[in-house]
Amino acid sequence: MYAGARQQPYAPTPYNYPPNPSLSSRINLDEEVQLSGSSAERDLYDSLAEIYSVIVTLDALEKAYIKDAIAEAEYTETCDRLLKQYKAILSDEMVAREFVDLETFKREWNMECPRATERLRIGLPATVEQPTLSNTGATGAAIAEATQDFITFLDALKLNLLAKDSLHPLLSDVIQSVNKVTDRDFEGRGKIVQWLITLNQMKATEEITEDQARELSFDMEQAYHGFKATLK
């Protein structure tokens, strides 16, 4: 330090100019920097950060599953949890409004997560979308559960329950209970997955149309008959 020069309370800059005294006098270095103006804003930013984390984690999980670096049971449990977290965070209207949609969010934060994008679009773990069974036998309880889930879903349509938040959980129960019975690609199974994808991309309170409801009912009847045919 030059002789007679007074040590300044700030780090030196790469530019050779003195700081503005009036500006320096207004800055309190001990004061906490406010990143947001309210608790609501902080909650919003926290939620967006959580979504970012979920997407990155899900992409890594998908890569691990493809490389057979994780057990199917662990993959299924973790993937299902991440998908539920993603949906739960976006159930907040303020978060959903700021998020806009997945592609917008990815562009804004310069994210390249193709495997996570596909998994979020489908809304199901790969092991549910394309199941594999460790044994060939199915218990009577598993068959009864799958049958009941089909009936419950069809009854919901007859009762005119057309909102995504009513139908999606019931249809998820159908595919998961069916997968406990068989991994055979029976007639109509692909339709169940396609309808799950369609419902997954809707807003929670959004409803399918009457035409969609009739088509969905027909497809599920066909899938039910196809499922029963695998049991013969």
mmCIF file of N, CA, C and O in Angstrom, residues 86-186:
data_model
loop_
_atom_site.group_PDB
_atom_site.id
_atom_site.type_symbol
_atom_site.label_atom_id
_atom_site.label_comp_id
_atom_site.label_asym_id
_atom_site.label_seq_id
_atom_site.Cartn_x
_atom_site.Cartn_y
_atom_site.Cartn_z
ATOM 1 N N TYR A 86 -43.298 -32.860 -8.354
ATOM 2 C CA TYR A 86 -43.432 -31.919 -9.475
ATOM 3 C C TYR A 86 -44.876 -31.430 -9.584
ATOM 4 O O TYR A 86 -45.147 -30.228 -9.679
ATOM 5 N N LYS A 87 -45.826 -32.375 -9.533
ATOM 6 C CA LYS A 87 -47.237 -32.012 -9.640
ATOM 7 C C LYS A 87 -47.695 -31.213 -8.424
ATOM 8 O O LYS A 87 -48.482 -30.266 -8.546
ATOM 9 N N ALA A 88 -47.219 -31.606 -7.244
ATOM 10 C CA ALA A 88 -47.634 -30.922 -6.021
ATOM 11 C C ALA A 88 -47.168 -29.468 -6.023
ATOM 12 O O ALA A 88 -47.918 -28.559 -5.641
ATOM 13 N N ILE A 89 -45.933 -29.231 -6.458
ATOM 14 C CA ILE A 89 -45.408 -27.863 -6.488
ATOM 15 C C ILE A 89 -46.209 -27.004 -7.463
ATOM 16 O O ILE A 89 -46.565 -25.859 -7.174
ATOM 17 N N LEU A 90 -46.527 -27.578 -8.624
ATOM 18 C CA LEU A 90 -47.239 -26.820 -9.649
ATOM 19 C C LEU A 90 -48.733 -26.694 -9.372
ATOM 20 O O LEU A 90 -49.446 -26.034 -10.131
ATOM 21 N N SER A 91 -49.218 -27.320 -8.307
ATOM 22 C CA SER A 91 -50.630 -27.170 -7.953
ATOM 23 C C SER A 91 -50.904 -25.774 -7.382
ATOM 24 O O SER A 91 -52.050 -25.341 -7.311
ATOM 25 N N ASP A 92 -49.827 -25.071 -6.986
ATOM 26 C CA ASP A 92 -49.956 -23.692 -6.513
ATOM 27 C C ASP A 92 -50.131 -22.772 -7.725
ATOM 28 O O ASP A 92 -49.317 -22.777 -8.648
ATOM 29 N N GLU A 93 -51.203 -21.987 -7.724
ATOM 30 C CA GLU A 93 -51.521 -21.147 -8.885
ATOM 31 C C GLU A 93 -50.424 -20.129 -9.191
ATOM 32 O O GLU A 93 -50.100 -19.880 -10.351
ATOM 33 N N MET A 94 -49.845 -19.524 -8.153
ATOM 34 C CA MET A 94 -48.803 -18.526 -8.373
ATOM 35 C C MET A 94 -47.561 -19.165 -9.006
ATOM 36 O O MET A 94 -46.971 -18.599 -9.936
ATOM 37 N N VAL A 95 -47.199 -20.338 -8.521
ATOM 38 C CA VAL A 95 -46.039 -21.050 -9.074
ATOM 39 C C VAL A 95 -46.319 -21.456 -10.519
ATOM 40 O O VAL A 95 -45.472 -21.276 -11.401
ATOM 41 N N ALA A 96 -47.498 -21.993 -10.765
ATOM 42 C CA ALA A 96 -47.857 -22.431 -12.116
ATOM 43 C C ALA A 96 -47.853 -21.267 -13.096
ATOM 44 O O ALA A 96 -47.422 -21.414 -14.245
ATOM 45 N N ARG A 97 -48.300 -20.109 -12.640
ATOM 46 C CA ARG A 97 -48.338 -18.926 -13.507
ATOM 47 C C ARG A 97 -46.929 -18.463 -13.859
ATOM 48 O O ARG A 97 -46.641 -18.098 -14.997
ATOM 49 N N GLU A 98 -46.028 -18.484 -12.887
ATOM 50 C CA GLU A 98 -44.642 -18.082 -13.135
ATOM 51 C C GLU A 98 -43.899 -19.133 -13.954
ATOM 52 O O GLU A 98 -43.053 -18.800 -14.781
ATOM 53 N N PHE A 99 -44.229 -20.390 -13.722
ATOM 54 C CA PHE A 99 -43.595 -21.513 -14.430
ATOM 55 C C PHE A 99 -43.970 -21.505 -15.912
ATOM 56 O O PHE A 99 -43.149 -21.804 -16.772
ATOM 57 N N VAL A 100 -45.208 -21.177 -16.228
ATOM 58 C CA VAL A 100 -45.810 -21.158 -17.566
ATOM 59 C C VAL A 100 -45.995 -22.585 -18.073
ATOM 60 O O VAL A 100 -47.071 -23.149 -18.028
ATOM 61 N N ASP A 101 -44.911 -23.183 -18.582
ATOM 62 C CA ASP A 101 -44.929 -24.588 -18.984
ATOM 63 C C ASP A 101 -43.494 -25.093 -18.992
ATOM 64 O O ASP A 101 -42.541 -24.321 -18.831
ATOM 65 N N LEU A 102 -43.340 -26.396 -19.171
ATOM 66 C CA LEU A 102 -42.010 -27.009 -19.045
ATOM 67 C C LEU A 102 -41.024 -26.458 -20.068
ATOM 68 O O LEU A 102 -39.871 -26.159 -19.728
ATOM 69 N N GLU A 103 -41.446 -26.329 -21.319
ATOM 70 C CA GLU A 103 -40.533 -25.855 -22.354
ATOM 71 C C GLU A 103 -40.103 -24.415 -22.091
ATOM 72 O O GLU A 103 -38.941 -24.061 -22.295
ATOM 73 N N THR A 104 -41.029 -23.586 -21.633
ATOM 74 C CA THR A 104 -40.693 -22.197 -21.305
ATOM 75 C C THR A 104 -39.694 -22.139 -20.158
ATOM 76 O O THR A 104 -38.715 -21.373 -20.194
ATOM 77 N N PHE A 105 -39.942 -22.933 -19.141
ATOM 78 C CA PHE A 105 -39.059 -22.972 -17.973
ATOM 79 C C PHE A 105 -37.659 -23.434 -18.374
ATOM 80 O O PHE A 105 -36.650 -22.868 -17.927
ATOM 81 N N LYS A 106 -37.572 -24.445 -19.219
ATOM 82 C CA LYS A 106 -36.273 -24.957 -19.665
ATOM 83 C C LYS A 106 -35.515 -23.910 -20.466
ATOM 84 O O LYS A 106 -34.303 -23.759 -20.309
ATOM 85 N N ARG A 107 -36.222 -23.186 -21.314
ATOM 86 C CA ARG A 107 -35.553 -22.138 -22.102
ATOM 87 C C ARG A 107 -35.039 -21.029 -21.203
ATOM 88 O O ARG A 107 -33.920 -20.539 -21.378
ATOM 89 N N GLU A 108 -35.852 -20.645 -20.239
ATOM 90 C CA GLU A 108 -35.466 -19.547 -19.357
ATOM 91 C C GLU A 108 -34.218 -19.877 -18.556
ATOM 92 O O GLU A 108 -33.370 -19.021 -18.312
ATOM 93 N N TRP A 109 -34.098 -21.133 -18.135
ATOM 94 C CA TRP A 109 -32.968 -21.535 -17.302
ATOM 95 C C TRP A 109 -31.934 -22.360 -18.059
ATOM 96 O O TRP A 109 -31.073 -22.985 -17.453
ATOM 97 N N ASN A 110 -32.050 -22.369 -19.391
ATOM 98 C CA ASN A 110 -31.058 -23.020 -20.245
ATOM 99 C C ASN A 110 -30.837 -24.480 -19.835
ATOM 100 O O ASN A 110 -29.705 -24.927 -19.629
ATOM 101 N N MET A 111 -31.916 -25.213 -19.720
ATOM 102 C CA MET A 111 -31.852 -26.612 -19.293
ATOM 103 C C MET A 111 -31.942 -27.544 -20.500
ATOM 104 O O MET A 111 -32.732 -27.327 -21.412
ATOM 105 N N GLU A 112 -31.119 -28.585 -20.483
ATOM 106 C CA GLU A 112 -31.166 -29.637 -21.493
ATOM 107 C C GLU A 112 -31.382 -30.957 -20.767
ATOM 108 O O GLU A 112 -30.424 -31.615 -20.358
ATOM 109 N N CYS A 113 -32.623 -31.335 -20.589
ATOM 110 C CA CYS A 113 -32.956 -32.560 -19.850
ATOM 111 C C CYS A 113 -33.983 -33.365 -20.635
ATOM 112 O O CYS A 113 -35.161 -33.457 -20.237
ATOM 113 N N PRO A 114 -33.571 -33.958 -21.768
ATOM 114 C CA PRO A 114 -34.544 -34.627 -22.649
ATOM 115 C C PRO A 114 -35.238 -35.826 -22.001
ATOM 116 O O PRO A 114 -36.428 -36.046 -22.223
ATOM 117 N N ARG A 115 -34.499 -36.578 -21.184
ATOM 118 C CA ARG A 115 -35.113 -37.774 -20.577
ATOM 119 C C ARG A 115 -36.131 -37.382 -19.508
ATOM 120 O O ARG A 115 -37.193 -37.992 -19.395
ATOM 121 N N ALA A 116 -35.803 -36.365 -18.726
ATOM 122 C CA ALA A 116 -36.754 -35.877 -17.728
ATOM 123 C C ALA A 116 -37.974 -35.264 -18.410
ATOM 124 O O ALA A 116 -39.107 -35.446 -17.945
ATOM 125 N N THR A 117 -37.764 -34.567 -19.508
ATOM 126 C CA THR A 117 -38.871 -33.961 -20.244
ATOM 127 C C THR A 117 -39.863 -35.024 -20.704
ATOM 128 O O THR A 117 -41.078 -34.865 -20.553
ATOM 129 N N GLU A 118 -39.354 -36.105 -21.243
ATOM 130 C CA GLU A 118 -40.220 -37.188 -21.720
ATOM 131 C C GLU A 118 -40.952 -37.865 -20.562
ATOM 132 O O GLU A 118 -42.143 -38.177 -20.654
ATOM 133 N N ARG A 119 -40.248 -38.058 -19.463
ATOM 134 C CA ARG A 119 -40.876 -38.728 -18.309
ATOM 135 C C ARG A 119 -41.972 -37.851 -17.711
ATOM 136 O O ARG A 119 -43.024 -38.349 -17.317
ATOM 137 N N LEU A 120 -41.743 -36.539 -17.664
ATOM 138 C CA LEU A 120 -42.753 -35.621 -17.148
ATOM 139 C C LEU A 120 -43.939 -35.533 -18.101
ATOM 140 O O LEU A 120 -45.078 -35.353 -17.664
ATOM 141 N N ARG A 121 -43.686 -35.661 -19.387
ATOM 142 C CA ARG A 121 -44.771 -35.648 -20.365
ATOM 143 C C ARG A 121 -45.667 -36.867 -20.176
ATOM 144 O O ARG A 121 -46.898 -36.768 -20.202
ATOM 145 N N ILE A 122 -45.051 -38.019 -19.957
ATOM 146 C CA ILE A 122 -45.807 -39.262 -19.792
ATOM 147 C C ILE A 122 -46.471 -39.309 -18.420
ATOM 148 O O ILE A 122 -47.619 -39.733 -18.275
ATOM 149 N N GLY A 123 -45.720 -38.882 -17.401
ATOM 150 C CA GLY A 123 -46.277 -38.851 -16.055
ATOM 151 C C GLY A 123 -46.273 -40.184 -15.341
ATOM 152 O O GLY A 123 -46.928 -40.345 -14.305
ATOM 153 N N LEU A 124 -45.528 -41.152 -15.872
ATOM 154 C CA LEU A 124 -45.434 -42.483 -15.270
ATOM 155 C C LEU A 124 -43.982 -42.955 -15.279
ATOM 156 O O LEU A 124 -43.244 -42.650 -16.215
ATOM 157 N N PRO A 125 -43.564 -43.707 -14.278
ATOM 158 C CA PRO A 125 -42.234 -44.324 -14.341
ATOM 159 C C PRO A 125 -42.164 -45.284 -15.525
ATOM 160 O O PRO A 125 -43.191 -45.853 -15.943
ATOM 161 N N ALA A 126 -40.983 -45.475 -16.074
ATOM 162 C CA ALA A 126 -40.823 -46.375 -17.218
ATOM 163 C C ALA A 126 -41.246 -47.790 -16.885
ATOM 164 O O ALA A 126 -41.735 -48.533 -17.745
ATOM 165 N N THR A 127 -41.089 -48.188 -15.630
ATOM 166 C CA THR A 127 -41.458 -49.536 -15.212
ATOM 167 C C THR A 127 -42.968 -49.727 -15.177
ATOM 168 O O THR A 127 -43.450 -50.869 -15.216
ATOM 169 N N VAL A 128 -43.717 -48.643 -15.089
ATOM 170 C CA VAL A 128 -45.177 -48.720 -15.146
ATOM 171 C C VAL A 128 -45.646 -48.632 -16.594
ATOM 172 O O VAL A 128 -46.560 -49.328 -17.015
ATOM 173 N N GLU A 129 -44.976 -47.783 -17.358
ATOM 174 C CA GLU A 129 -45.317 -47.623 -18.772
ATOM 175 C C GLU A 129 -45.054 -48.920 -19.533
ATOM 176 O O GLU A 129 -45.880 -49.360 -20.346
ATOM 177 N N GLN A 130 -43.914 -49.550 -19.275
ATOM 178 C CA GLN A 130 -43.544 -50.819 -19.899
ATOM 179 C C GLN A 130 -43.098 -51.778 -18.795
ATOM 180 O O GLN A 130 -41.914 -51.880 -18.485
ATOM 181 N N PRO A 131 -44.021 -52.497 -18.171
ATOM 182 C CA PRO A 131 -43.688 -53.287 -16.979
ATOM 183 C C PRO A 131 -42.919 -54.563 -17.297
ATOM 184 O O PRO A 131 -42.973 -55.094 -18.403
ATOM 185 N N THR A 132 -42.183 -55.018 -16.300
ATOM 186 C CA THR A 132 -41.551 -56.336 -16.349
ATOM 187 C C THR A 132 -41.870 -57.030 -15.041
ATOM 188 O O THR A 132 -41.795 -56.426 -13.977
ATOM 189 N N LEU A 133 -42.250 -58.296 -15.116
ATOM 190 C CA LEU A 133 -42.594 -59.053 -13.920
ATOM 191 C C LEU A 133 -41.485 -60.031 -13.574
ATOM 192 O O LEU A 133 -40.896 -60.664 -14.449
ATOM 193 N N SER A 134 -41.209 -60.141 -12.296
ATOM 194 C CA SER A 134 -40.176 -61.073 -11.850
ATOM 195 C C SER A 134 -40.710 -62.486 -11.761
ATOM 196 O O SER A 134 -39.965 -63.442 -11.677
ATOM 197 N N ASN A 135 -42.051 -62.633 -11.770
ATOM 198 C CA ASN A 135 -42.623 -63.974 -11.777
ATOM 199 C C ASN A 135 -43.780 -64.010 -12.750
ATOM 200 O O ASN A 135 -44.348 -62.994 -13.126
ATOM 201 N N THR A 136 -44.155 -65.180 -13.164
ATOM 202 C CA THR A 136 -45.178 -65.333 -14.187
ATOM 203 C C THR A 136 -46.557 -65.537 -13.589
ATOM 204 O O THR A 136 -47.560 -65.422 -14.291
ATOM 205 N N GLY A 137 -46.658 -65.847 -12.320
ATOM 206 C CA GLY A 137 -47.950 -66.098 -11.706
ATOM 207 C C GLY A 137 -48.549 -64.838 -11.126
ATOM 208 O O GLY A 137 -47.851 -63.921 -10.722
ATOM 209 N N ALA A 138 -49.876 -64.785 -11.111
ATOM 210 C CA ALA A 138 -50.574 -63.650 -10.524
ATOM 211 C C ALA A 138 -51.522 -64.171 -9.453
ATOM 212 O O ALA A 138 -52.238 -65.151 -9.665
ATOM 213 N N THR A 139 -51.517 -63.527 -8.317
ATOM 214 C CA THR A 139 -52.373 -63.962 -7.220
ATOM 215 C C THR A 139 -53.819 -63.566 -7.483
ATOM 216 O O THR A 139 -54.101 -62.640 -8.241
ATOM 217 N N GLY A 140 -54.727 -64.288 -6.821
ATOM 218 C CA GLY A 140 -56.138 -63.949 -6.959
ATOM 219 C C GLY A 140 -56.433 -62.559 -6.459
ATOM 220 O O GLY A 140 -57.279 -61.854 -7.024
ATOM 221 N N ALA A 141 -55.715 -62.138 -5.410
ATOM 222 C CA ALA A 141 -55.925 -60.801 -4.860
ATOM 223 C C ALA A 141 -55.530 -59.728 -5.867
ATOM 224 O O ALA A 141 -56.214 -58.697 -5.997
ATOM 225 N N ALA A 142 -54.419 -59.955 -6.584
ATOM 226 C CA ALA A 142 -53.969 -58.981 -7.579
ATOM 227 C C ALA A 142 -54.956 -58.878 -8.728
ATOM 228 O O ALA A 142 -55.243 -57.778 -9.228
ATOM 229 N N ILE A 143 -55.501 -60.010 -9.153
ATOM 230 C CA ILE A 143 -56.489 -60.018 -10.237
ATOM 231 C C ILE A 143 -57.761 -59.299 -9.797
ATOM 232 O O ILE A 143 -58.338 -58.502 -10.547
ATOM 233 N N ALA A 144 -58.198 -59.564 -8.569
ATOM 234 C CA ALA A 144 -59.399 -58.922 -8.044
ATOM 235 C C ALA A 144 -59.217 -57.413 -7.934
ATOM 236 O O ALA A 144 -60.132 -56.631 -8.241
ATOM 237 N N GLU A 145 -58.014 -56.992 -7.513
ATOM 238 C CA GLU A 145 -57.732 -55.559 -7.385
ATOM 239 C C GLU A 145 -57.789 -54.870 -8.741
ATOM 240 O O GLU A 145 -58.376 -53.788 -8.882
ATOM 241 N N ALA A 146 -57.173 -55.493 -9.753
ATOM 242 C CA ALA A 146 -57.177 -54.902 -11.092
ATOM 243 C C ALA A 146 -58.596 -54.830 -11.642
ATOM 244 O O ALA A 146 -58.993 -53.815 -12.246
ATOM 245 N N THR A 147 -59.363 -55.872 -11.452
ATOM 246 C CA THR A 147 -60.751 -55.888 -11.920
ATOM 247 C C THR A 147 -61.561 -54.771 -11.263
ATOM 248 O O THR A 147 -62.316 -54.050 -11.930
ATOM 249 N N GLN A 148 -61.391 -54.628 -9.944
ATOM 250 C CA GLN A 148 -62.115 -53.588 -9.217
ATOM 251 C C GLN A 148 -61.712 -52.196 -9.682
ATOM 252 O O GLN A 148 -62.557 -51.292 -9.787
ATOM 253 N N ASP A 149 -60.442 -52.009 -9.987
ATOM 254 C CA ASP A 149 -59.978 -50.694 -10.443
ATOM 255 C C ASP A 149 -60.573 -50.337 -11.805
ATOM 256 O O ASP A 149 -60.911 -49.172 -12.063
ATOM 257 N N PHE A 150 -60.689 -51.327 -12.682
ATOM 258 C CA PHE A 150 -61.358 -51.090 -13.964
ATOM 259 C C PHE A 150 -62.803 -50.642 -13.734
ATOM 260 O O PHE A 150 -63.266 -49.655 -14.326
ATOM 261 N N ILE A 151 -63.507 -51.382 -12.905
ATOM 262 C CA ILE A 151 -64.917 -51.088 -12.641
ATOM 263 C C ILE A 151 -65.084 -49.705 -12.008
ATOM 264 O O ILE A 151 -65.975 -48.939 -12.380
ATOM 265 N N THR A 152 -64.211 -49.386 -11.053
ATOM 266 C CA THR A 152 -64.274 -48.073 -10.385
ATOM 267 C C THR A 152 -64.087 -46.947 -11.386
ATOM 268 O O THR A 152 -64.794 -45.924 -11.339
ATOM 269 N N PHE A 153 -63.134 -47.113 -12.300
ATOM 270 C CA PHE A 153 -62.882 -46.060 -13.292
ATOM 271 C C PHE A 153 -64.070 -45.903 -14.227
ATOM 272 O O PHE A 153 -64.503 -44.770 -14.514
ATOM 273 N N LEU A 154 -64.619 -47.000 -14.706
ATOM 274 C CA LEU A 154 -65.763 -46.938 -15.608
ATOM 275 C C LEU A 154 -66.978 -46.331 -14.907
ATOM 276 O O LEU A 154 -67.751 -45.578 -15.513
ATOM 277 N N ASP A 155 -67.138 -46.637 -13.633
ATOM 278 C CA ASP A 155 -68.238 -46.045 -12.860
ATOM 279 C C ASP A 155 -68.069 -44.528 -12.731
ATOM 280 O O ASP A 155 -69.051 -43.780 -12.769
ATOM 281 N N ALA A 156 -66.809 -44.080 -12.571
ATOM 282 C CA ALA A 156 -66.545 -42.644 -12.465
ATOM 283 C C ALA A 156 -66.979 -41.925 -13.737
ATOM 284 O O ALA A 156 -67.553 -40.825 -13.679
ATOM 285 N N LEU A 157 -66.725 -42.539 -14.887
ATOM 286 C CA LEU A 157 -67.154 -41.937 -16.150
ATOM 287 C C LEU A 157 -68.678 -41.906 -16.241
ATOM 288 O O LEU A 157 -69.262 -40.928 -16.711
ATOM 289 N N LYS A 158 -69.327 -42.965 -15.782
ATOM 290 C CA LYS A 158 -70.793 -43.006 -15.808
ATOM 291 C C LYS A 158 -71.391 -41.941 -14.896
ATOM 292 O O LYS A 158 -72.486 -41.430 -15.157
ATOM 293 N N LEU A 159 -70.665 -41.595 -13.824
ATOM 294 C CA LEU A 159 -71.122 -40.559 -12.898
ATOM 295 C C LEU A 159 -70.742 -39.152 -13.379
ATOM 296 O O LEU A 159 -70.913 -38.173 -12.656
ATOM 297 N N ASN A 160 -70.176 -39.098 -14.597
ATOM 298 C CA ASN A 160 -69.818 -37.818 -15.226
ATOM 299 C C ASN A 160 -68.710 -37.081 -14.477
ATOM 300 O O ASN A 160 -68.666 -35.855 -14.438
ATOM 301 N N LEU A 161 -67.790 -37.841 -13.892
ATOM 302 C CA LEU A 161 -66.601 -37.246 -13.275
ATOM 303 C C LEU A 161 -65.557 -37.089 -14.378
ATOM 304 O O LEU A 161 -64.869 -38.044 -14.738
ATOM 305 N N LEU A 162 -65.435 -35.891 -14.893
ATOM 306 C CA LEU A 162 -64.631 -35.673 -16.098
ATOM 307 C C LEU A 162 -63.369 -34.856 -15.864
ATOM 308 O O LEU A 162 -62.592 -34.641 -16.789
ATOM 309 N N ALA A 163 -63.149 -34.362 -14.650
ATOM 310 C CA ALA A 163 -61.974 -33.537 -14.372
ATOM 311 C C ALA A 163 -60.720 -34.386 -14.254
ATOM 312 O O ALA A 163 -60.775 -35.555 -13.827
ATOM 313 N N LYS A 164 -59.617 -33.794 -14.627
ATOM 314 C CA LYS A 164 -58.330 -34.509 -14.554
ATOM 315 C C LYS A 164 -58.035 -34.996 -13.148
ATOM 316 O O LYS A 164 -57.592 -36.139 -12.947
ATOM 317 N N ASP A 165 -58.300 -34.157 -12.130
ATOM 318 C CA ASP A 165 -57.956 -34.555 -10.769
ATOM 319 C C ASP A 165 -58.853 -35.673 -10.236
ATOM 320 O O ASP A 165 -58.537 -36.271 -9.204
ATOM 321 N N SER A 166 -59.939 -35.977 -10.943
ATOM 322 C CA SER A 166 -60.776 -37.127 -10.588
ATOM 323 C C SER A 166 -60.350 -38.383 -11.334
ATOM 324 O O SER A 166 -60.287 -39.478 -10.758
ATOM 325 N N LEU A 167 -60.049 -38.232 -12.623
ATOM 326 C CA LEU A 167 -59.795 -39.384 -13.482
ATOM 327 C C LEU A 167 -58.359 -39.895 -13.431
ATOM 328 O O LEU A 167 -58.124 -41.109 -13.471
ATOM 329 N N HIS A 168 -57.404 -38.979 -13.365
ATOM 330 C CA HIS A 168 -55.999 -39.411 -13.449
ATOM 331 C C HIS A 168 -55.591 -40.369 -12.333
ATOM 332 O O HIS A 168 -54.963 -41.402 -12.603
ATOM 333 N N PRO A 169 -55.931 -40.093 -11.062
ATOM 334 C CA PRO A 169 -55.551 -41.041 -10.004
ATOM 335 C C PRO A 169 -56.188 -42.418 -10.187
ATOM 336 O O PRO A 169 -55.541 -43.447 -9.941
ATOM 337 N N LEU A 170 -57.451 -42.436 -10.634
ATOM 338 C CA LEU A 170 -58.146 -43.718 -10.832
ATOM 339 C C LEU A 170 -57.529 -44.512 -11.981
ATOM 340 O O LEU A 170 -57.382 -45.736 -11.893
ATOM 341 N N LEU A 171 -57.174 -43.812 -13.052
ATOM 342 C CA LEU A 171 -56.571 -44.498 -14.194
ATOM 343 C C LEU A 171 -55.153 -44.968 -13.862
ATOM 344 O O LEU A 171 -54.710 -46.021 -14.348
ATOM 345 N N SER A 172 -54.459 -44.214 -13.025
ATOM 346 C CA SER A 172 -53.133 -44.654 -12.560
ATOM 347 C C SER A 172 -53.259 -45.938 -11.752
ATOM 348 O O SER A 172 -52.420 -46.844 -11.872
ATOM 349 N N ASP A 173 -54.313 -46.025 -10.935
ATOM 350 C CA ASP A 173 -54.555 -47.261 -10.172
ATOM 351 C C ASP A 173 -54.779 -48.435 -11.109
ATOM 352 O O ASP A 173 -54.303 -49.548 -10.845
ATOM 353 N N VAL A 174 -55.497 -48.191 -12.213
ATOM 354 C CA VAL A 174 -55.778 -49.263 -13.170
ATOM 355 C C VAL A 174 -54.481 -49.828 -13.742
ATOM 356 O O VAL A 174 -54.250 -51.043 -13.705
ATOM 357 N N ILE A 175 -53.629 -48.954 -14.282
ATOM 358 C CA ILE A 175 -52.422 -49.446 -14.943
ATOM 359 C C ILE A 175 -51.471 -50.100 -13.957
ATOM 360 O O ILE A 175 -50.831 -51.115 -14.264
ATOM 361 N N GLN A 176 -51.399 -49.577 -12.744
ATOM 362 C CA GLN A 176 -50.496 -50.161 -11.761
ATOM 363 C C GLN A 176 -50.992 -51.522 -11.266
ATOM 364 O O GLN A 176 -50.194 -52.443 -11.080
ATOM 365 N N SER A 177 -52.289 -51.665 -11.067
ATOM 366 C CA SER A 177 -52.813 -52.957 -10.632
ATOM 367 C C SER A 177 -52.743 -53.992 -11.758
ATOM 368 O O SER A 177 -52.476 -55.173 -11.512
ATOM 369 N N VAL A 178 -52.961 -53.540 -12.997
ATOM 370 C CA VAL A 178 -52.835 -54.436 -14.148
ATOM 371 C C VAL A 178 -51.397 -54.952 -14.262
ATOM 372 O O VAL A 178 -51.162 -56.134 -14.546
ATOM 373 N N ASN A 179 -50.435 -54.063 -14.038
ATOM 374 C CA ASN A 179 -49.031 -54.455 -14.154
ATOM 375 C C ASN A 179 -48.620 -55.490 -13.117
ATOM 376 O O ASN A 179 -47.643 -56.215 -13.313
ATOM 377 N N LYS A 180 -49.348 -55.547 -11.997
ATOM 378 C CA LYS A 180 -49.055 -56.565 -10.982
ATOM 379 C C LYS A 180 -49.523 -57.949 -11.416
ATOM 380 O O LYS A 180 -49.098 -58.960 -10.863
ATOM 381 N N VAL A 181 -50.412 -57.954 -12.423
ATOM 382 C CA VAL A 181 -50.972 -59.219 -12.898
ATOM 383 C C VAL A 181 -50.241 -59.733 -14.133
ATOM 384 O O VAL A 181 -49.906 -60.904 -14.234
ATOM 385 N N THR A 182 -49.984 -58.832 -15.088
ATOM 386 C CA THR A 182 -49.381 -59.268 -16.349
ATOM 387 C C THR A 182 -48.530 -58.172 -16.971
ATOM 388 O O THR A 182 -48.830 -56.981 -16.803
ATOM 389 N N ASP A 183 -47.496 -58.588 -17.681
ATOM 390 C CA ASP A 183 -46.709 -57.641 -18.465
ATOM 391 C C ASP A 183 -46.938 -57.849 -19.958
ATOM 392 O O ASP A 183 -46.235 -57.293 -20.784
ATOM 393 N N ARG A 184 -47.944 -58.651 -20.280
ATOM 394 C CA ARG A 184 -48.278 -58.886 -21.682
ATOM 395 C C ARG A 184 -48.967 -57.663 -22.269
ATOM 396 O O ARG A 184 -49.736 -56.972 -21.600
ATOM 397 N N ASP A 185 -48.678 -57.407 -23.543
ATOM 398 C CA ASP A 185 -49.245 -56.234 -24.214
ATOM 399 C C ASP A 185 -50.613 -56.603 -24.784
ATOM 400 O O ASP A 185 -50.774 -56.799 -25.972
ATOM 401 N N PHE A 186 -51.620 -56.677 -23.920
ATOM 402 C CA PHE A 186 -52.958 -57.077 -24.346
ATOM 403 C C PHE A 186 -53.654 -55.941 -25.088
ATOM 404 O O PHE A 186 -53.238 -54.771 -25.019
#
